[in-house]
PDB file of C-alpha atoms in Angstrom:
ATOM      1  CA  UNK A 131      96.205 104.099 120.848  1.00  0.00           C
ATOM      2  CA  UNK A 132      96.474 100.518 121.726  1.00  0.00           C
ATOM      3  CA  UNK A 133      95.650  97.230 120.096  1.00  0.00           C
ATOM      4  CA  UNK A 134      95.117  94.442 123.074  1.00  0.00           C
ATOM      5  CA  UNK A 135      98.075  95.263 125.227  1.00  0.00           C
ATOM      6  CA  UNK A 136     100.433  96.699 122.925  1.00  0.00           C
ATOM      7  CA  UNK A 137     101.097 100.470 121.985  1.00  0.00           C
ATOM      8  CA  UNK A 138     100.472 101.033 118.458  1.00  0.00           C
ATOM      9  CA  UNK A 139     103.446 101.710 116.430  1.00  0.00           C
ATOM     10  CA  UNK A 140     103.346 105.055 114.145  1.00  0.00           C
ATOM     11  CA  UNK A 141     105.703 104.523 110.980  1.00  0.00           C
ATOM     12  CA  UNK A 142     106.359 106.602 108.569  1.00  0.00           C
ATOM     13  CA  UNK A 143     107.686 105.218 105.365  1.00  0.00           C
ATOM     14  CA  UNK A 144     109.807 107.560 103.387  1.00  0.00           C
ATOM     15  CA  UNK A 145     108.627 106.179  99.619  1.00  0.00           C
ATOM     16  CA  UNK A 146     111.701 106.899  97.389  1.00  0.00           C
ATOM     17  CA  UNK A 147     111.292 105.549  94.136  1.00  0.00           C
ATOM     18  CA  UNK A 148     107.804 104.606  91.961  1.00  0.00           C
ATOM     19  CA  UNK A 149     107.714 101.118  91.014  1.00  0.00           C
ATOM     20  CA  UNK A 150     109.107 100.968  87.166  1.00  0.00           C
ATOM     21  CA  UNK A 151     105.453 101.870  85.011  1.00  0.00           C
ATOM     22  CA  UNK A 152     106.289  98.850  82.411  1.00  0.00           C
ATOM     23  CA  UNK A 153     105.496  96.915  85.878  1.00  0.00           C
ATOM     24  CA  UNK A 154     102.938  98.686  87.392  1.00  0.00           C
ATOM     25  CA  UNK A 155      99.849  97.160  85.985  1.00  0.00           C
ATOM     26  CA  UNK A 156     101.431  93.471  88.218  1.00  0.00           C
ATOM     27  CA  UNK A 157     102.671  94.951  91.349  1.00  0.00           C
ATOM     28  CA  UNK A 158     100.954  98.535  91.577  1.00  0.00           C
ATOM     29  CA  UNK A 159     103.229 100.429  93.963  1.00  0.00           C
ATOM     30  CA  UNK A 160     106.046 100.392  96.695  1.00  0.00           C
ATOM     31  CA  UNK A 161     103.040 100.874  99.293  1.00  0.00           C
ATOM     32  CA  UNK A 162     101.363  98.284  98.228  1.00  0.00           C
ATOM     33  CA  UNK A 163     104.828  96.191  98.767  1.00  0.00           C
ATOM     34  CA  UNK A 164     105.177  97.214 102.582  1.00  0.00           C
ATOM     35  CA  UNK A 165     101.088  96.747 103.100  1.00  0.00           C
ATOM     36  CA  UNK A 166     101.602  93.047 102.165  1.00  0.00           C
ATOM     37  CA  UNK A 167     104.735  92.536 104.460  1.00  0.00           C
ATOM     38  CA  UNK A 168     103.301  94.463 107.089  1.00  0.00           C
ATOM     39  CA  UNK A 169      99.860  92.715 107.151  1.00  0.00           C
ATOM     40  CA  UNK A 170     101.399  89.046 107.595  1.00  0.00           C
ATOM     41  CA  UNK A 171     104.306  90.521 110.662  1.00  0.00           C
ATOM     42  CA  UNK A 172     102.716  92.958 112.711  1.00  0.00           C
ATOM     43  CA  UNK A 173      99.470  94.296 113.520  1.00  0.00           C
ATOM     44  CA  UNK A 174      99.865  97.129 116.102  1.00  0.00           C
ATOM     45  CA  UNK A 175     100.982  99.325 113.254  1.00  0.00           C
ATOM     46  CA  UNK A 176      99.595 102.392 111.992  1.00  0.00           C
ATOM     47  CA  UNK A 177     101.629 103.347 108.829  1.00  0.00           C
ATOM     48  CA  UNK A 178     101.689 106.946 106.942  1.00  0.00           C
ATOM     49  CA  UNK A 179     103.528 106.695 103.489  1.00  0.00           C
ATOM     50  CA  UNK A 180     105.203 109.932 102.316  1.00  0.00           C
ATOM     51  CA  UNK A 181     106.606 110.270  98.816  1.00  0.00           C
ATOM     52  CA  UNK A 182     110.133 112.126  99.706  1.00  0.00           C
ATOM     53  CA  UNK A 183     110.698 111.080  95.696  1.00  0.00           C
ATOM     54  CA  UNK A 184     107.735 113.710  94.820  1.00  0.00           C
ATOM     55  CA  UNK A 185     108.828 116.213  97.587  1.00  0.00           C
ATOM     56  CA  UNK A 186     106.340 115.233  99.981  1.00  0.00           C
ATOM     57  CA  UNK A 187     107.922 114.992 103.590  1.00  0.00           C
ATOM     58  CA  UNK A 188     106.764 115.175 106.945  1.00  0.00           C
ATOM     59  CA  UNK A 189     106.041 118.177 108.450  1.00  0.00           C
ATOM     60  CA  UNK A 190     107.657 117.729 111.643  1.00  0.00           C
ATOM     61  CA  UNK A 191     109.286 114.515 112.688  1.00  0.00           C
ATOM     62  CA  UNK A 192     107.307 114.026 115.353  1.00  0.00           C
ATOM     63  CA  UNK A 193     104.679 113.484 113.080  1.00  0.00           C
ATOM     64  CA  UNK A 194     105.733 109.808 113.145  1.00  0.00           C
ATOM     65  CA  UNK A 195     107.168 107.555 116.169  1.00  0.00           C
ATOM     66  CA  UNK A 196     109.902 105.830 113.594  1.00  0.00           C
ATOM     67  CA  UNK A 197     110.455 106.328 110.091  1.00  0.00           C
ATOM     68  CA  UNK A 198     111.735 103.704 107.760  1.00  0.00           C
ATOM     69  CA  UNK A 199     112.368 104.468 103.602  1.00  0.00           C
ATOM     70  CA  UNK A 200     112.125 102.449 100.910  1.00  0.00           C
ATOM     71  CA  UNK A 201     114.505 101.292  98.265  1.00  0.00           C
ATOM     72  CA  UNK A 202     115.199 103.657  94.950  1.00  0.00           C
ATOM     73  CA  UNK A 203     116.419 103.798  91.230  1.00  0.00           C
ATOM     74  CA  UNK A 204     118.474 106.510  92.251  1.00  0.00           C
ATOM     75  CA  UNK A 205     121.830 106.776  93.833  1.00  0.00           C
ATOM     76  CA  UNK A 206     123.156 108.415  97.466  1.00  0.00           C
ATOM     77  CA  UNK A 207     125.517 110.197  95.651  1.00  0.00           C
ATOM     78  CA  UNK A 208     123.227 111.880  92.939  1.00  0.00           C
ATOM     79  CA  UNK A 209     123.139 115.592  93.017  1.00  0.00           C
ATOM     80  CA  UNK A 210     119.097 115.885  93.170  1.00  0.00           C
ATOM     81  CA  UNK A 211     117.207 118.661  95.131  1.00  0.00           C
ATOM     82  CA  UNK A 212     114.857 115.745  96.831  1.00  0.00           C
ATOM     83  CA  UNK A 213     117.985 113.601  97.809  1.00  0.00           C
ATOM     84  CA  UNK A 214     120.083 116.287  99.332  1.00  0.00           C
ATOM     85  CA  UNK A 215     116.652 117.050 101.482  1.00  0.00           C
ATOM     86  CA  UNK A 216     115.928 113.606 102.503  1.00  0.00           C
ATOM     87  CA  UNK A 217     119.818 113.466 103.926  1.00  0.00           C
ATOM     88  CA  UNK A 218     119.131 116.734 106.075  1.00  0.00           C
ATOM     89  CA  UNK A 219     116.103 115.532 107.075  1.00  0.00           C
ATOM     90  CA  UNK A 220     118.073 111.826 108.365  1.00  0.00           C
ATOM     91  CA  UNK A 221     120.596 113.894 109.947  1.00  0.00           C
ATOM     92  CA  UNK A 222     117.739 115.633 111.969  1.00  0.00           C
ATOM     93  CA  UNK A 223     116.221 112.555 112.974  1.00  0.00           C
ATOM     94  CA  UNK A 224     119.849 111.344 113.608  1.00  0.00           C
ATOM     95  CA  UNK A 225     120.854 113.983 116.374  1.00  0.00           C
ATOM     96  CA  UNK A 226     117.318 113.983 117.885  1.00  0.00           C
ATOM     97  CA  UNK A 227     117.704 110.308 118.782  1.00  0.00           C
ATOM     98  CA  UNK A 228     114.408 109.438 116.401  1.00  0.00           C
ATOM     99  CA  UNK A 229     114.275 105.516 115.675  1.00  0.00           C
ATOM    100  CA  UNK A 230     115.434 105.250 111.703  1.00  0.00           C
ATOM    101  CA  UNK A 231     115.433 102.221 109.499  1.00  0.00           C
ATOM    102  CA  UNK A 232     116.908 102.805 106.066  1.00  0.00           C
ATOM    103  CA  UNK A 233     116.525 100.140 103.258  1.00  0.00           C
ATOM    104  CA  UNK A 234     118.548  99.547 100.418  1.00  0.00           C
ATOM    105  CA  UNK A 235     118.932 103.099  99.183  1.00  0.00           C
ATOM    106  CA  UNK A 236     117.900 104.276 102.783  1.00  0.00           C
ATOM    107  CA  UNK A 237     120.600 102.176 104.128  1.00  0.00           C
ATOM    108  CA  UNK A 238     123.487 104.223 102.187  1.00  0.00           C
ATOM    109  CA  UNK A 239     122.104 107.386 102.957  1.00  0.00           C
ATOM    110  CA  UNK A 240     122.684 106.632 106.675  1.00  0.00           C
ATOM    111  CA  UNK A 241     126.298 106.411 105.646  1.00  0.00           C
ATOM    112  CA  UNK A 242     126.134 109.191 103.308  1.00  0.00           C
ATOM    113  CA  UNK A 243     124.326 111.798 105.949  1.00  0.00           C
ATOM    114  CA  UNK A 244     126.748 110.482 108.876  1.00  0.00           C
ATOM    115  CA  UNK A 245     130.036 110.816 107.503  1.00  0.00           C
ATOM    116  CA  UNK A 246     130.573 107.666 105.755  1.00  0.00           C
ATOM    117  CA  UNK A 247     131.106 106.738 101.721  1.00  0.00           C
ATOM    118  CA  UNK A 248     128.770 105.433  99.399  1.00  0.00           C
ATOM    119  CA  UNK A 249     130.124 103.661  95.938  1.00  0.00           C
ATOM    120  CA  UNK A 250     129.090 101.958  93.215  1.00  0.00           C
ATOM    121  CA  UNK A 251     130.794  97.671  93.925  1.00  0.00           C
ATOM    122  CA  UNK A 252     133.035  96.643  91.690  1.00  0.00           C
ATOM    123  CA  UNK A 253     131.525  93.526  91.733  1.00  0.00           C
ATOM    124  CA  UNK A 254     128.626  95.193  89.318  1.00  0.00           C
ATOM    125  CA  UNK A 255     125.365  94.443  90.207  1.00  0.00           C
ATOM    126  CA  UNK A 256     123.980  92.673  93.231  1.00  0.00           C
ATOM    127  CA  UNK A 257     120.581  90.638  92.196  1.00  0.00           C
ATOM    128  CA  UNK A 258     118.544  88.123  93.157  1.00  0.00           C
ATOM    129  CA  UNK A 259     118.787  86.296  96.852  1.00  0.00           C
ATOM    130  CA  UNK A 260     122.130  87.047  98.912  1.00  0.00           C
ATOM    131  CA  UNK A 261     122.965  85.394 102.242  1.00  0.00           C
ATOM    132  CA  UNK A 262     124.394  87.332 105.385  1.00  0.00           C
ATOM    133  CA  UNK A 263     125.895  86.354 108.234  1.00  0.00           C
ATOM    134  CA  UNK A 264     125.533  88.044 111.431  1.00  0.00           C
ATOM    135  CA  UNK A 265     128.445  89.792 113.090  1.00  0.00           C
ATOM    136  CA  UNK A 266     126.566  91.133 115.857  1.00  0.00           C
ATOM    137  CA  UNK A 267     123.700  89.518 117.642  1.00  0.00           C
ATOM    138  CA  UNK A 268     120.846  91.691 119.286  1.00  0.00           C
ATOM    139  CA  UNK A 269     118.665  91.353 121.852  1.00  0.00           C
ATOM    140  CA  UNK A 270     115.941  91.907 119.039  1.00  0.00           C
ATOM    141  CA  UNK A 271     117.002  89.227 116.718  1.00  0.00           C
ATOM    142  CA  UNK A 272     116.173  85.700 116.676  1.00  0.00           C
ATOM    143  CA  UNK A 273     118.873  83.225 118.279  1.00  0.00           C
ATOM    144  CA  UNK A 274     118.016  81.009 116.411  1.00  0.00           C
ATOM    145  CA  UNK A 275     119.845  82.736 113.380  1.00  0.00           C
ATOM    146  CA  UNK A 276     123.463  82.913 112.353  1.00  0.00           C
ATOM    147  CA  UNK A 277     122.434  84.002 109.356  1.00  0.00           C
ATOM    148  CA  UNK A 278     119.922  85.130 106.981  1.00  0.00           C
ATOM    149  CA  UNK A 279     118.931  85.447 102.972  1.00  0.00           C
ATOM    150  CA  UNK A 280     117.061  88.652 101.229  1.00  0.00           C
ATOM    151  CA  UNK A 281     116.448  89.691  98.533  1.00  0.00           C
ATOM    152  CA  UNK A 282     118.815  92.256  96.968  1.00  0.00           C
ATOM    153  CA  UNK A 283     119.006  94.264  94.221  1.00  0.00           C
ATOM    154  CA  UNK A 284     121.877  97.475  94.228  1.00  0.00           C
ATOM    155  CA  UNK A 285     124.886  98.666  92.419  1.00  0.00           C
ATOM    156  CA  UNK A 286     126.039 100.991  95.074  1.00  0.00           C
ATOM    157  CA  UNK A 287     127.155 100.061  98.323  1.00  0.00           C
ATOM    158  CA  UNK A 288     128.669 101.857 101.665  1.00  0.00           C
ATOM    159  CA  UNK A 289     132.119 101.820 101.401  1.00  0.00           C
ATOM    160  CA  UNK A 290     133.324 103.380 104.429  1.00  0.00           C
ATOM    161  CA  UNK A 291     130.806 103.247 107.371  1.00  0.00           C
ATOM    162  CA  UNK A 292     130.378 106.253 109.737  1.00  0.00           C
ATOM    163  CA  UNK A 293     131.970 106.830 112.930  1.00  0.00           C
ATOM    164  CA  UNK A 294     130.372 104.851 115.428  1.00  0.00           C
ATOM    165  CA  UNK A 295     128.977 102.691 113.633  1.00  0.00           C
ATOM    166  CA  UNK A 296     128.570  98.603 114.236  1.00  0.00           C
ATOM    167  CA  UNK A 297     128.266  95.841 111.448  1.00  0.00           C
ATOM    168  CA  UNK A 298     125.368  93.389 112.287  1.00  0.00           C
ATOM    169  CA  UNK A 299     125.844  91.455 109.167  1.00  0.00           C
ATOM    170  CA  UNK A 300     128.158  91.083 106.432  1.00  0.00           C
ATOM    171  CA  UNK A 301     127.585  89.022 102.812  1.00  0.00           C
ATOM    172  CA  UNK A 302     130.070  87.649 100.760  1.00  0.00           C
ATOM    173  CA  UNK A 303     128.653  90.766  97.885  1.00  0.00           C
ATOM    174  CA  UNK A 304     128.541  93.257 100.434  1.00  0.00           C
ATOM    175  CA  UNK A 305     130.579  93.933 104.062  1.00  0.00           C
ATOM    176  CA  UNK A 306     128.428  95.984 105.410  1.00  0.00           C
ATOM    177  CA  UNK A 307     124.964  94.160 104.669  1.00  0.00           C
ATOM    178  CA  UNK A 308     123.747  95.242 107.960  1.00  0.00           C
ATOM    179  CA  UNK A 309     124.165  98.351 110.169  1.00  0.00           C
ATOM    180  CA  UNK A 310     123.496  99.948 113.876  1.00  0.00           C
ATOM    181  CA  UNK A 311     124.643 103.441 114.144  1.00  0.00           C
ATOM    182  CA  UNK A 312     123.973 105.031 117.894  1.00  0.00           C
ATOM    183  CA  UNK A 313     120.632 103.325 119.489  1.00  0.00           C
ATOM    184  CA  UNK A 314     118.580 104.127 117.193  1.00  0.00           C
ATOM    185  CA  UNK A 315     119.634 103.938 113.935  1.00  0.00           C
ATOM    186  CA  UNK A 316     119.523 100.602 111.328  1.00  0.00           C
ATOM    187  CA  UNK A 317     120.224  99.695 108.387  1.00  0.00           C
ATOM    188  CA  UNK A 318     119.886  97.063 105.971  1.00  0.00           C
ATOM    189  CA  UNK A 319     120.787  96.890 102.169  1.00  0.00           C
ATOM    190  CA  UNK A 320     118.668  94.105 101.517  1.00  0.00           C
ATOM    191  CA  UNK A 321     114.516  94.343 100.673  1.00  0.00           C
ATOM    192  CA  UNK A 322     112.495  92.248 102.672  1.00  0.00           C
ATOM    193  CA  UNK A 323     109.746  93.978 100.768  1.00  0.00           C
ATOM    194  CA  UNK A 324     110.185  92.394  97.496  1.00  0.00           C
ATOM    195  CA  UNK A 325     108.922  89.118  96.623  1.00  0.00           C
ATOM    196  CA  UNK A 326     110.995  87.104  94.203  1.00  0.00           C
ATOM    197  CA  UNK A 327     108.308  87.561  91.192  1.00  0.00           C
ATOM    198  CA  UNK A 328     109.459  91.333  91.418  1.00  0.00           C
ATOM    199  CA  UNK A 329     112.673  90.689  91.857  1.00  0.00           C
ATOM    200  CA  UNK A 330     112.680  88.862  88.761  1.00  0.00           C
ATOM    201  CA  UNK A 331     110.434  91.290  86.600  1.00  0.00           C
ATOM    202  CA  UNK A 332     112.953  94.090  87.808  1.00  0.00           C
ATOM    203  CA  UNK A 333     115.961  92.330  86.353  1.00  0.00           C
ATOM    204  CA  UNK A 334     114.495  91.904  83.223  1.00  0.00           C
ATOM    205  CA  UNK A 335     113.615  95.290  82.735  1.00  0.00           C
ATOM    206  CA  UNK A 336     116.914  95.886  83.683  1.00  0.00           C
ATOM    207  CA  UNK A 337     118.841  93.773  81.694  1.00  0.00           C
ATOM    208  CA  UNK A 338     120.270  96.333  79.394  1.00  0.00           C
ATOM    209  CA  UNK A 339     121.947  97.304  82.458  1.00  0.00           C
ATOM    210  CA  UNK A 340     122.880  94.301  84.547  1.00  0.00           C
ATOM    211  CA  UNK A 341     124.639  91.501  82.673  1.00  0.00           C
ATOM    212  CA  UNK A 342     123.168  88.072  81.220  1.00  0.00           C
ATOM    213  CA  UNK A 343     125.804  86.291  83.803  1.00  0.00           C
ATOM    214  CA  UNK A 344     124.657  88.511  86.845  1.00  0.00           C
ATOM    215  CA  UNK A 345     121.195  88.073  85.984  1.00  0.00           C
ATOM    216  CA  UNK A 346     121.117  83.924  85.373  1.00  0.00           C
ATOM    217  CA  UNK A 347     123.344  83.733  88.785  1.00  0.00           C
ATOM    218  CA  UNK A 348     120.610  85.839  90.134  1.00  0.00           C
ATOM    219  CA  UNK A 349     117.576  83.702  88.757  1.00  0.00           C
ATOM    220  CA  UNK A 350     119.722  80.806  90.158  1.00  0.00           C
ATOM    221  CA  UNK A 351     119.478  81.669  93.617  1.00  0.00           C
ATOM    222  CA  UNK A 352     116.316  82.378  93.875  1.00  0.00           C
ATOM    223  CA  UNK A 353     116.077  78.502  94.957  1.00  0.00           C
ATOM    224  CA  UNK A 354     117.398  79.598  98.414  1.00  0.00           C
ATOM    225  CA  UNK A 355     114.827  80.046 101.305  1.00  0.00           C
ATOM    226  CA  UNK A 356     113.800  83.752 102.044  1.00  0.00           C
ATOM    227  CA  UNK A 357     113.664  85.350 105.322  1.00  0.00           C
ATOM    228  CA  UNK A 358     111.557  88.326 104.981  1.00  0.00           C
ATOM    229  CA  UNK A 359     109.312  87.986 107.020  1.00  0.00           C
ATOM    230  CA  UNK A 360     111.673  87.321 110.283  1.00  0.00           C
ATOM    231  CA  UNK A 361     113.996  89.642 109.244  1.00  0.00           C
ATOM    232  CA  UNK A 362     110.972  92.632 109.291  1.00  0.00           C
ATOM    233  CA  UNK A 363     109.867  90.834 112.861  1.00  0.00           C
ATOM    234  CA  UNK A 364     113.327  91.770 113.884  1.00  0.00           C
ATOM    235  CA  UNK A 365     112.911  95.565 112.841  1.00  0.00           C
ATOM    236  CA  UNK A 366     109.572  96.053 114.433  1.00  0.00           C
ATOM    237  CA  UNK A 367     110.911  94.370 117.645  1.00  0.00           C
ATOM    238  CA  UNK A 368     113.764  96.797 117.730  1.00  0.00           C
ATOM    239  CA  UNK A 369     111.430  99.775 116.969  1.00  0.00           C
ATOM    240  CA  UNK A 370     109.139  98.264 119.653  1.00  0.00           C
ATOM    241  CA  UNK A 371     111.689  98.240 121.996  1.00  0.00           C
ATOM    242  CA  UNK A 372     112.811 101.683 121.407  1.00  0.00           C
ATOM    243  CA  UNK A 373     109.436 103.019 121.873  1.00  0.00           C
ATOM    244  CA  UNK A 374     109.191 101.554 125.127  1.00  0.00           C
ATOM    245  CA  UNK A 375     112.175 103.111 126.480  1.00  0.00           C
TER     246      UNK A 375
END
């Protein structure tokens, strides 16, 4: 199917988590989320969402043209039935060269299924808006940018990266901010599908969790510019560019 002269896109987001129910009634649902960002950055999309979280995965994996997950409550390394599936089912995409973008949670379990190490920082908590520089400049990116700010919100973070794999971007909270593993495999631990209002909402339902100091430094830098938005153009112009290989 195409839209003008581009090939639509077929994504299929791997929905991890359900947005937190004390916050549901405001922001509705992780879907919801990616429809926003979507609608305002590309529009030769056609998007399936699968809840992985409630056991619901694709079929086949050529169900989709690219898959992409969402972030999650839960950790890499938790022993869960779903989580142990979702990591077979990146290694399959893995070794039959299927375009992959993990997010935040998604982003570890690239590690995690490929050999690497996922732990919890011992910096605590990263919150609010953290900036990355990039390492590694792609023909996808914009040139204009050395570096870029997103929205984070984690605890664990890859520790060791798997073999072959190339750090885009680092942060001063976390090294390996950004990744490229093989041709067709990204990730990135930061969400450019939250807006800051969440962001905020989800620290303070957190807060008997994250710190008062973690969460007012968080607040704080919520004055910095975001770069959603361009950060998600890059994504769909690599995924773009892998389809039309």
């Amino acid at each position: 199917m195409k839209k003008g002269n581009k090939v639509t896109l077929k994504l299929g987001i791997l929905i991890c988590d359900h947005v937190n129910k004390l916050l549901q009634g405001e922001f509705e649902s992780y879907p919801k989320m990616f429809d926003d960002l979507f609608s305002s950055v590309e529009d030769n999309l056609d998007v399936k969402y699968y809840f992985v979280i409630d056991d619901q995965f694709p079929k086949n994996i050529n169900e989709c043209d690219a898959y992409m997950t969402s972030g999650s409550q839960f950790g890499a390394n938790d022993d869960l039935p779903w989580i142990k599936k979702l990591i077979e089912f990146i290694q399959t995409l893995y070794h039959a060269d299927k375009p992959f973008i993990g997010i935040c949670f998604g982003h570890q379990l690239i590690a995690k299924a490929l050999g690497g190490k996922v732990e919890k920082s011992t910096k605590s908590w990263g919150v609010g808006v953290h900036t990355s520089k990039i390492i590694s400049q792609k023909n996808w990116m914009n040139k204009d940018f050395q570096e870029f700010n997103l929205i984070v919100s984690h605890q664990d973070q890859i520790s060791q990266l798997p073999t072959g794999a190339e750090v885009l971007a680092s942060s001063e909270f976390c090294p390996y901010s950004m990744i490229q593993v093989g041709n067709h495999f990204i990730g990135l631990q930061g969400h450019p599908e939250f807006t800051l209002k969440y962001s905020e909402s989800l620290m303070e339902v957190r807060k008997d969790r994250i710190s008062s100091a973690v969460i007012s430094k968080g607040q704080k830098s919520f004055l910095q510019p975001l770069h959603s938005k361009d950060v998600m153009q890059w994504l769909f112009d690599f995924l773009n560019y892998r389809k039309s290989l």
